XYZ file of C-alpha atoms in Angstrom:
661
model
C 66.984 122.265 131.295
C 65.351 125.248 129.538
C 66.117 126.691 126.229
C 68.729 129.622 125.819
C 67.147 132.921 125.982
C 69.934 134.109 123.812
C 68.422 136.042 120.735
C 69.878 137.194 117.470
C 68.242 139.168 114.674
C 67.527 137.288 111.618
C 69.707 139.488 109.513
C 72.769 138.604 111.498
C 71.925 134.744 111.429
C 71.796 135.008 107.799
C 74.429 137.564 106.896
C 77.082 136.374 109.331
C 77.154 132.900 107.865
C 76.651 134.116 104.252
C 79.794 136.263 104.703
C 82.009 133.505 106.142
C 81.083 131.017 103.431
C 81.770 133.903 100.721
C 85.248 134.456 102.294
C 85.792 130.703 102.267
C 85.008 130.267 98.615
C 87.126 133.019 97.768
C 90.011 131.254 99.584
C 88.962 127.921 97.830
C 88.840 129.839 94.303
C 92.449 130.943 94.716
C 93.826 127.933 96.642
C 92.123 125.180 94.406
C 94.179 126.060 91.346
C 97.605 126.250 93.276
C 97.234 122.694 93.998
C 98.506 121.949 90.806
C 101.198 124.571 90.927
C 102.632 123.915 94.605
C 105.475 121.447 92.769
C 106.744 124.716 91.098
C 108.106 126.045 94.670
C 108.630 122.483 95.907
C 112.486 121.377 95.648
C 113.902 117.988 95.791
C 117.211 119.362 95.864
C 119.481 117.280 98.117
C 120.200 120.550 100.019
C 116.622 120.420 101.196
C 117.186 117.021 103.182
C 121.027 117.462 104.429
C 121.952 117.964 107.914
C 122.281 121.898 108.184
C 125.731 122.023 110.083
C 127.132 118.448 109.490
C 130.615 117.939 108.026
C 129.046 116.635 104.903
C 127.010 119.731 104.228
C 130.197 121.801 104.706
C 131.937 119.853 101.954
C 129.003 120.086 99.794
C 129.185 123.696 99.878
C 132.926 124.129 99.420
C 132.933 121.800 96.243
C 132.204 124.685 94.212
C 135.628 125.852 94.651
C 136.857 122.983 92.805
C 133.877 122.727 90.293
C 132.257 125.414 88.116
C 128.776 123.982 89.443
C 127.431 121.810 91.972
C 126.714 118.394 90.426
C 125.449 115.105 90.790
C 126.816 112.130 88.980
C 124.591 109.633 86.615
C 126.194 106.210 86.075
C 125.497 104.327 82.937
C 126.558 100.726 83.521
C 127.228 98.868 80.251
C 127.107 94.848 79.772
C 127.547 92.409 82.697
C 127.319 89.298 81.016
C 130.041 88.641 78.592
C 133.451 90.287 77.999
C 133.436 93.516 76.035
C 135.374 93.643 73.043
C 137.660 96.478 71.599
C 135.137 97.262 69.375
C 132.532 97.704 72.248
C 134.870 99.873 73.945
C 135.451 102.035 70.967
C 131.758 102.333 70.388
C 131.381 103.572 74.172
C 133.956 105.991 73.680
C 132.174 107.689 70.943
C 129.223 108.440 73.297
C 131.324 111.385 74.963
C 130.366 113.722 72.192
C 126.474 113.301 71.960
C 126.276 112.762 76.017
C 128.018 115.878 76.580
C 125.825 117.941 74.579
C 122.580 117.039 76.633
C 120.907 119.494 78.619
C 122.231 119.808 82.300
C 125.769 117.934 81.486
C 128.508 120.259 82.982
C 131.605 121.099 80.839
C 134.025 118.320 80.992
C 131.434 116.307 82.827
C 131.684 113.250 80.746
C 134.351 110.439 81.979
C 135.776 107.972 79.447
C 134.518 104.436 79.795
C 135.726 102.730 82.528
C 136.168 99.101 82.068
C 135.987 96.425 84.930
C 138.939 94.305 85.827
C 137.140 91.103 84.485
C 136.174 93.093 81.035
C 132.607 92.247 81.324
C 131.242 95.517 82.332
C 132.121 99.238 81.672
C 130.927 102.549 83.223
C 130.421 105.880 81.916
C 130.033 108.694 84.624
C 128.087 111.725 83.548
C 127.876 114.618 85.882
C 125.118 117.112 85.697
C 124.233 120.248 87.640
C 122.614 119.606 90.789
C 119.565 121.809 89.766
C 119.104 120.383 86.206
C 115.777 118.461 85.352
C 116.576 115.002 85.729
C 113.677 113.889 84.044
C 114.545 115.680 80.661
C 118.102 114.577 80.931
C 117.110 110.961 81.499
C 114.701 110.901 78.761
C 117.337 112.427 76.489
C 120.022 110.158 77.614
C 117.971 107.197 76.805
C 117.408 108.714 73.469
C 121.021 109.061 72.801
C 121.906 105.595 73.940
C 119.012 103.607 72.076
C 120.015 105.704 68.715
C 123.681 104.690 69.186
C 122.366 100.860 68.717
C 124.938 99.556 71.244
C 126.065 96.113 70.882
C 125.667 95.812 74.764
C 122.924 96.787 77.191
C 122.871 99.566 79.575
C 121.442 100.686 82.864
C 121.151 104.162 84.247
C 122.220 104.312 87.969
C 123.847 106.294 90.484
C 122.307 109.288 92.352
C 120.470 110.603 89.241
C 119.275 107.002 88.483
C 117.845 106.543 91.687
C 116.369 110.110 91.772
C 114.506 109.270 88.599
C 113.264 106.037 89.797
C 111.936 107.663 92.741
C 110.502 110.743 90.976
C 108.541 108.094 88.922
C 107.409 105.936 92.155
C 106.037 109.142 93.604
C 104.719 110.805 90.344
C 101.244 111.758 90.895
C 100.974 110.291 94.374
C 99.978 113.585 95.974
C 96.784 113.549 93.856
C 96.462 109.903 94.388
C 96.773 109.898 98.393
C 94.455 113.140 98.670
C 91.755 111.168 96.429
C 92.143 107.877 98.443
C 92.177 109.798 101.713
C 88.941 111.629 100.920
C 87.222 108.849 99.603
C 88.049 106.526 102.949
C 86.909 109.467 104.817
C 83.829 109.789 103.272
C 82.966 106.226 103.678
C 83.818 106.498 107.310
C 81.655 109.607 107.797
C 78.791 107.676 106.015
C 79.002 104.969 108.542
C 79.306 107.229 111.522
C 76.433 109.654 110.442
C 74.433 107.629 108.337
C 73.316 110.676 106.706
C 73.830 111.600 102.791
C 74.560 115.316 103.649
C 76.632 115.722 106.693
C 79.701 113.837 105.268
C 79.729 116.116 102.440
C 79.807 119.288 104.742
C 82.448 117.893 106.742
C 84.834 116.967 103.655
C 84.034 120.361 102.076
C 85.239 122.253 105.353
C 88.410 119.966 105.207
C 89.084 120.613 101.428
C 88.717 124.124 101.979
C 91.151 124.081 105.142
C 93.513 122.548 102.854
C 92.821 124.888 100.164
C 93.547 127.908 102.683
C 96.951 126.102 103.755
C 98.329 125.413 100.184
C 97.435 129.116 99.191
C 99.337 130.429 102.187
C 102.297 127.923 102.227
C 102.749 128.527 98.259
C 103.429 132.039 98.549
C 105.640 131.859 101.705
C 107.425 129.200 99.660
C 107.562 131.435 96.704
C 108.821 134.344 98.927
C 111.630 131.985 100.309
C 110.066 132.260 103.940
C 109.509 128.515 104.330
C 111.050 125.376 102.598
C 108.934 122.999 100.687
C 109.854 119.359 99.489
C 108.152 116.583 98.437
C 107.802 114.813 101.712
C 106.642 117.828 103.431
C 103.987 118.522 100.759
C 102.534 115.065 101.000
C 102.384 115.108 104.917
C 100.610 118.686 104.580
C 97.678 117.349 102.547
C 97.029 114.235 104.817
C 97.488 116.061 107.968
C 95.220 118.845 107.090
C 92.546 116.410 105.871
C 92.666 114.301 108.877
C 92.940 117.081 111.371
C 90.044 119.065 110.022
C 87.851 115.932 110.015
C 88.855 115.225 113.586
C 87.949 118.697 114.697
C 84.708 118.743 112.761
C 83.469 115.287 114.240
C 83.927 116.853 117.663
C 82.085 120.003 116.672
C 79.265 117.949 114.696
C 78.935 115.772 117.923
C 78.481 118.754 120.255
C 75.978 120.338 117.794
C 73.673 117.455 117.568
C 73.634 117.300 121.457
C 72.752 121.081 121.633
C 69.904 120.690 119.036
C 68.549 118.400 121.659
C 68.542 121.335 124.392
C 67.807 124.413 121.789
C 64.904 125.065 119.872
C 66.662 127.359 117.271
C 69.182 126.278 115.226
C 71.442 129.416 115.433
C 71.125 128.830 119.520
C 72.581 125.139 119.055
C 75.372 126.506 116.717
C 76.335 129.290 119.145
C 76.311 126.877 121.946
C 78.310 124.232 120.340
C 80.700 126.835 119.357
C 81.361 128.174 122.783
C 81.697 124.401 124.292
C 83.930 123.111 121.428
C 86.029 126.436 121.227
C 88.320 125.455 124.123
C 89.179 121.911 123.141
C 89.421 122.596 119.478
C 91.824 125.254 120.308
C 93.827 123.466 122.866
C 93.983 120.444 120.385
C 95.178 122.358 117.370
C 97.715 124.356 119.712
C 99.188 120.956 120.827
C 100.012 119.585 117.290
C 101.044 123.095 116.396
C 103.349 123.517 119.229
C 104.608 119.828 118.668
C 105.295 120.539 115.060
C 106.859 123.897 115.653
C 109.433 122.035 118.019
C 110.893 120.594 114.598
C 112.491 123.948 114.202
C 115.199 122.812 116.459
C 116.085 120.279 114.213
C 119.525 120.056 112.362
C 117.786 118.331 109.221
C 116.639 120.549 106.787
C 113.815 118.147 105.757
C 112.458 118.154 109.533
C 113.009 121.880 110.073
C 110.918 122.442 106.920
C 107.946 120.356 107.876
C 107.620 122.262 111.341
C 106.350 125.734 110.141
C 104.480 124.308 107.196
C 102.625 121.698 109.152
C 101.683 124.181 111.822
C 100.293 126.363 109.076
C 98.002 123.611 107.887
C 96.833 122.706 111.667
C 96.166 126.433 112.009
C 93.797 126.817 108.746
C 92.266 123.210 110.053
C 91.265 124.904 113.345
C 90.055 128.159 111.902
C 88.012 126.587 109.096
C 86.341 124.276 111.658
C 85.312 127.230 113.841
C 84.218 129.478 111.162
C 83.368 127.707 107.829
C 81.994 124.491 109.201
C 79.203 126.491 111.417
C 78.166 128.513 108.681
C 77.675 125.464 106.369
C 75.444 123.893 109.204
C 73.291 127.051 109.803
C 71.075 126.754 106.651
C 70.595 123.072 107.143
C 69.163 123.131 110.721
C 68.255 119.740 112.117
C 67.735 118.252 108.615
C 71.367 117.911 108.084
C 71.351 114.789 110.266
C 68.477 113.105 108.300
C 67.261 110.472 108.537
C 68.534 110.485 112.481
C 67.205 113.717 113.100
C 67.691 114.978 116.859
C 64.491 115.854 118.883
C 64.222 118.551 121.220
C 64.133 117.505 124.971
C 64.619 120.297 127.264
C 64.279 118.064 130.348
C 66.901 115.542 129.355
C 70.058 116.190 131.459
C 73.644 115.176 129.965
C 73.652 112.421 132.299
C 70.476 111.109 131.041
C 71.316 111.374 127.591
C 74.683 109.776 127.927
C 75.308 107.502 130.997
C 71.795 106.217 131.641
C 71.102 105.406 127.805
C 71.716 102.405 125.996
C 74.399 101.734 123.622
C 78.371 100.724 123.616
C 79.670 103.712 125.347
C 77.218 103.776 128.247
C 77.821 99.964 128.968
C 81.546 100.592 128.620
C 81.345 103.427 131.070
C 79.420 101.465 133.618
C 82.049 98.599 133.125
C 84.731 101.221 133.765
C 82.804 102.386 137.054
C 82.704 98.681 138.258
C 86.127 97.555 137.389
C 88.293 100.809 137.158
C 91.454 99.311 138.915
C 91.696 95.730 136.992
C 91.211 97.668 133.662
C 93.929 100.343 134.012
C 96.190 97.470 135.540
C 95.859 95.310 132.583
C 95.707 97.781 129.857
C 98.855 99.315 131.248
C 100.492 95.704 131.353
C 99.642 94.985 127.850
C 100.972 98.529 126.531
C 104.186 97.861 128.749
C 104.818 94.469 127.195
C 104.114 95.781 123.453
C 106.521 98.454 124.066
C 109.351 96.057 124.333
C 109.102 95.811 120.591
C 110.997 99.112 120.695
C 114.202 97.275 120.853
C 113.477 95.509 117.333
C 112.729 99.080 115.813
C 115.432 99.310 112.927
C 115.506 103.223 112.174
C 119.214 103.585 111.117
C 118.321 104.590 107.578
C 117.340 102.635 104.307
C 119.837 102.254 101.241
C 118.673 103.648 98.239
C 118.228 100.319 96.442
C 115.875 99.433 99.143
C 113.588 102.250 98.839
C 111.684 101.257 95.668
C 109.687 98.120 96.173
C 108.881 97.501 92.199
C 111.218 97.603 89.343
C 114.159 100.080 89.353
C 116.871 100.140 86.551
C 119.060 102.163 89.067
C 118.993 99.125 91.273
C 119.707 96.741 88.462
C 122.538 98.767 87.575
C 123.899 98.831 91.035
C 123.736 95.359 91.235
C 125.986 95.300 88.202
C 128.314 97.608 89.682
C 128.677 95.480 92.877
C 129.518 92.250 90.938
C 132.275 94.064 88.674
C 133.504 97.074 90.266
C 133.828 98.645 93.674
C 130.518 99.338 95.180
C 131.318 103.034 95.304
C 132.577 103.413 91.863
C 131.075 106.744 90.405
C 130.065 108.056 93.762
C 133.332 109.049 95.235
C 133.801 110.181 98.809
C 135.208 113.756 98.890
C 137.924 115.049 101.068
C 139.082 118.465 101.288
C 142.609 118.616 102.680
C 145.421 121.315 103.043
C 147.500 121.046 100.037
C 150.671 120.656 102.200
C 149.243 117.531 104.057
C 147.841 115.995 100.486
C 150.289 113.159 100.328
C 149.784 112.057 103.854
C 146.141 112.366 103.820
C 146.100 110.339 100.545
C 148.181 107.603 102.301
C 145.965 107.558 105.207
C 142.759 107.379 103.025
C 144.152 104.574 100.795
C 145.330 102.669 103.762
C 141.715 101.905 104.993
C 140.415 98.581 104.233
C 137.072 100.020 102.825
C 138.881 102.256 100.212
C 139.520 100.708 96.791
C 141.207 103.782 95.111
C 141.940 107.489 95.879
C 142.646 110.308 93.428
C 142.822 114.161 93.260
C 140.881 116.403 91.487
C 143.280 117.970 88.726
C 141.684 120.530 86.118
C 144.756 119.980 83.863
C 144.180 116.277 83.526
C 142.055 114.862 80.640
C 139.771 112.717 83.151
C 139.648 115.738 85.528
C 141.482 113.714 88.266
C 144.941 112.203 88.919
C 145.369 108.914 90.569
C 147.594 108.947 93.751
C 149.085 106.276 95.683
C 149.587 102.671 94.110
C 147.258 103.617 91.126
C 149.679 106.304 90.273
C 152.472 104.235 89.029
C 152.784 103.528 85.335
C 150.617 106.619 84.420
C 150.500 107.732 80.801
C 152.389 110.916 80.093
C 149.129 113.085 80.144
C 148.212 111.900 83.353
C 151.650 111.869 85.066
C 152.242 115.356 84.382
C 148.782 116.600 85.772
C 149.003 118.460 89.200
C 146.270 118.369 91.771
C 144.115 121.564 91.659
C 144.787 123.631 94.905
C 142.391 126.424 95.591
C 143.068 128.730 98.732
C 145.649 126.366 99.868
C 143.239 123.496 99.875
C 142.925 120.332 97.482
C 140.205 117.938 96.722
C 140.560 114.289 97.243
C 138.307 111.513 95.849
C 138.051 108.074 97.388
C 136.276 105.014 95.722
C 134.923 102.893 98.240
C 134.693 99.270 97.978
C 130.999 98.976 99.262
C 127.695 100.646 98.037
C 127.747 104.298 98.807
C 124.624 104.129 100.799
C 125.431 100.995 102.809
C 126.165 100.700 106.581
C 129.634 99.436 105.626
C 130.283 102.519 103.871
C 129.301 104.812 106.524
C 131.470 102.774 108.918
C 134.463 103.478 106.532
C 133.679 107.336 106.548
C 133.869 107.163 110.620
C 137.428 105.660 110.204
C 138.494 107.964 107.633
C 137.357 111.126 109.542
C 138.972 109.626 112.970
C 142.508 109.101 110.959
C 142.220 112.467 108.981
C 141.021 114.683 112.070
C 144.200 113.438 113.803
C 146.277 114.468 111.034
C 144.647 117.942 110.754
C 141.298 118.749 112.457
C 140.421 121.181 109.581
C 140.157 118.178 106.882
C 136.545 117.734 105.965
C 135.145 114.203 104.703
C 131.873 114.433 102.467
C 130.004 112.616 99.724
C 127.124 110.383 99.607
C 128.213 107.883 102.052
C 129.144 110.797 104.542
C 125.609 112.585 103.825
C 124.047 109.115 104.985
C 126.081 108.883 108.216
C 125.438 112.585 109.249
C 121.717 112.281 108.476
C 121.475 109.209 110.500
C 123.791 110.831 113.366
C 121.674 114.226 113.214
C 118.338 112.392 113.496
C 119.530 110.502 116.497
C 120.513 113.922 118.098
C 117.496 115.419 117.119
C 115.305 112.796 118.886
C 117.494 113.190 122.013
C 116.605 117.024 121.961
C 113.085 117.483 120.418
C 111.347 114.840 122.257
C 111.847 116.073 125.587
C 111.017 119.547 124.444
C 107.772 118.178 122.713
C 106.797 116.741 126.193
C 107.489 119.870 128.182
C 105.512 121.853 125.731
C 102.370 119.798 125.705
C 102.493 119.400 129.504
C 102.513 123.196 129.910
C 99.515 123.678 127.474
C 97.806 120.693 129.397
C 98.269 122.584 132.711
C 96.847 125.777 131.401
C 93.868 124.062 129.808
C 93.004 121.766 132.902
C 94.135 124.199 135.567
C 95.825 121.247 137.313
C 99.340 119.678 137.823
C 98.680 116.106 138.484
C 96.125 115.442 135.711
C 98.408 116.725 132.762
C 101.323 114.543 134.165
C 98.835 111.462 134.189
C 97.637 112.050 130.781
C 101.092 112.866 129.226
C 102.272 109.237 130.813
C 99.363 107.468 129.376
C 100.004 108.855 125.943
C 103.617 108.237 126.163
C 103.148 104.950 127.307
C 100.737 104.286 124.121
C 103.328 105.536 121.589
C 106.135 103.549 122.940
C 103.768 100.327 122.494
C 102.688 101.607 119.080
C 106.162 101.825 118.015
C 106.895 98.498 119.385
C 104.156 96.782 117.690
C 105.100 98.700 114.415
C 108.634 97.335 114.818
C 107.325 93.806 114.858
C 105.007 94.492 111.846
C 107.758 96.128 109.734
C 110.302 93.185 110.339
C 108.178 90.186 110.438
C 104.893 90.738 108.482
C 105.913 93.461 105.931
C 109.541 92.526 105.825
C 110.590 96.205 105.368
C 114.599 96.390 105.190
C 114.476 99.399 107.975
C 113.073 102.776 108.345
C 114.263 106.346 107.757
C 115.870 107.790 110.747
C 113.321 110.366 110.941
C 110.399 107.914 111.361
C 110.615 107.711 115.204
C 110.677 111.549 115.436
C 107.705 112.023 113.237
C 106.001 109.077 114.712
C 106.445 110.559 118.333
C 105.393 114.061 117.392
C 102.324 113.045 115.530
C 101.049 110.210 118.053
C 101.857 112.247 121.158
C 100.198 115.586 119.912
C 97.250 113.835 118.239
C 96.888 111.482 121.038
C 96.970 114.204 123.370
C 94.029 115.783 121.234
C 91.874 112.907 122.081
C 92.710 113.259 125.785
C 91.628 116.851 125.535
C 88.598 115.936 123.790
C 87.903 113.914 126.853
C 89.032 115.816 129.884
C 87.447 119.060 128.727
C 84.232 117.348 128.982
C 85.029 115.704 131.850
C 86.198 118.943 133.599
C 82.769 120.657 132.481
C 80.570 117.569 133.706
C 82.665 117.396 137.066
C 81.879 120.779 138.033
C 78.239 119.962 137.895
C 78.135 116.290 138.956
C 81.338 115.611 140.916
C 84.569 114.032 139.717
C 83.486 110.196 139.483
C 80.014 110.795 137.824
C 81.901 113.576 135.322
C 84.460 111.186 134.288
C 81.836 108.530 133.465
C 79.541 110.996 131.708
C 82.423 112.645 129.907
C 83.512 109.253 128.429
C 80.268 108.211 127.093
C 79.720 111.986 125.454
C 83.256 111.570 123.824
C 83.805 108.011 123.282
C 82.363 107.453 119.858
C 83.875 110.847 118.778
C 87.245 109.835 119.774
C 86.960 106.512 118.040
C 85.576 107.951 114.676
C 88.464 110.566 114.918
C 91.148 108.044 115.462
C 89.820 105.768 112.736
C 89.620 108.909 110.384
C 93.479 109.588 111.127
C 94.509 106.151 110.922
C 92.727 105.682 107.497
C 94.327 109.105 105.966
C 97.867 108.456 107.373
C-alpha cells in the first residue's frame, strides 16, 4: 500500500491546528473559571425534582393560596430519654421569639412546643421559605439553641434537616469526583499507551470539552433555557470526561495505524480523521439521541438531564474531532514514545492485525474456529444473569437511608418514631371544596394510617384548627377559629402514623386518594409522602415510555450508519441482553454484597439509557471497521480483522467509562 499523494502547504498545516488550539484555549479560559460558579445557576429546590404533572405537584403549587410563601419545615426534636419537666417546656416556649427572627423563617412559622404523650420528647416545627438558604438558617438555628443552654438535647430533623445533611454529604463532591476520575483515567491511559505525553493530551482534550460544555450550560441555565440541579451537574462532569476519552481512544488508535501507512504526520492525521469521523459522529449521535429522549419524562430531574447531557456529548465529539488532532500534529510520531510506530507501506490491515501476535489476534482466531459455541455460551450466561432483574429494588429510598454516615436528621427521625406518629411535622396536605370539608376530614381520619387531621386557619394562634376527635375540648382561642377558605377551597393537614418517606405512608396516600376522589374528583392530595409516591409512579411510567422510544431511535441511527436492516437489529438485541444481565448482576450485588436498602426509581432508566447508548457506541466502533474491511476482504475475514483492530480500543474505552462512573 502506497503513501497518500495528498499534499497541503506548510502554512496551512501550521495555521489550521494553531487556530483551533487558540479557539479551544479561549473556550477553556472562559469555561474554566465558571466551574466554580456553576452552582450559582444550579438549584436543588424540590420543584426541580418533582413530577411535572402529578397531583402532588399541583398541590405544591396551590399551597400559596393558603400560605404567604412556599415553605419547607425544619423539625427540632428535644429530649427522648427522660420525662420533660414543666420548666423544660417553659424554656422551649421561650425559643419562639429568637427562632422567629432567623433568616428565612416565614411569619408565624414557628409552632409552640408539641410534647409527646409519654412526656419524654417535644417537637418544635419551624417553617422556612422554600428558597431560603438552608445552610445559613441551620447554622444560625444551632447558635440560638446552643446559646439558650437548654437542659435537654436536640436534633434538627424533618425535610430541612435531611436537606442539610445531604448538602453536607455532597459538599465538594463535584470537585472530588472530577479529580478522582481524571486521576483514574490518567493511570489507565498510561497503562494503555505507555507514553509520558499522550495521556496528558487526551486528558487535556477531555478537560477542554468539559470547559466548553460548562460554559454553554452555565449561560443557558442563567437564561432559563435549561434546568440544572446537583444531580444533573454531577452526571455532566463524569459523562463528558468519559465520553471524550472514549472518542479520543478511537481516534488515537486509528492515528497510530495511519502513521504506519503515511510518511507525513498531517497525512496520517487527515486519514485518521476521515476514517474516525463516521464512527465518532454515530457514537455521539446515539448517546445524544438517547439523552434527548429524557425530554419525554414527566420527572423534572430526568427532563433536565436530557439537554444538558446532550450538550456535553456534542462538545466531547467536537473537541475530539478538532482540538485533539491539532494537539497531535506538532508532536508527530514522537507522541507515542517509546513505542514509536514505524512506517511500513507494504503491510496490509490483515497482516498488521489478524496475522499478528497478541491477545486480540488470538481471540479473533478462536472466534473463527468456535464461533457457534462462543455465541451460544455467551448468550446463555447473559440470559441467566438477567434473571437477577427480578431482585432489583428500585422503588425509591427513604431519606433516612440516603446517608450512609452520621446524620442528625436521621437520629431525630428515630426519636420522632419512638415518641410521636412518624409523620409528625411533615403533614399530608389535602385541598378540598369548603362545602365538603367535614366529609373529607371524616374520611381522612377514618384511615388507619392517619393519626390526626386539622385544617389551616389563619385566625388560629397555631395556624391550624384540629378536626374530628381532636376537636373536642379545645381551648376557647382554638374553638372559635374557623378553617381558612380561599376561592371556595380549604386545606386539610393529616399527620400520618408512619414516616413521611416510608412505603407504608405511600400506601396511605393511595387509600386517601381513592376515598377522597370518590367523594369529589377535584380533591387533591399532596405533601412529602404524596411526592414520594408520585415520583415512583412517574418513574415507572417513564420507563414504559422512554425505553421503547430509545430502542427505536437507536435502531434507526444504526440502520442509517450500517446501510442494513438485519445487522442493527442483531446489535440491538445483543446490547439489550447485555444491559439486562448487567442490571441483574447489579441487583444481586446491591442486595447481597453492598447491602443497599434500595435504589432511586430513576436508576433503571438512567442505567438503561447509558448502558444501551454507550454499549451501542462500542458496537459502532466495531461494526464501522468491520464494514470497511468487509468491502475489501469479504464479510468473514472483515469481521475478524475488525475485531482485532478495535478490540483493544473497546476494552480500554469500557474500562475508562467504568472507572469514571
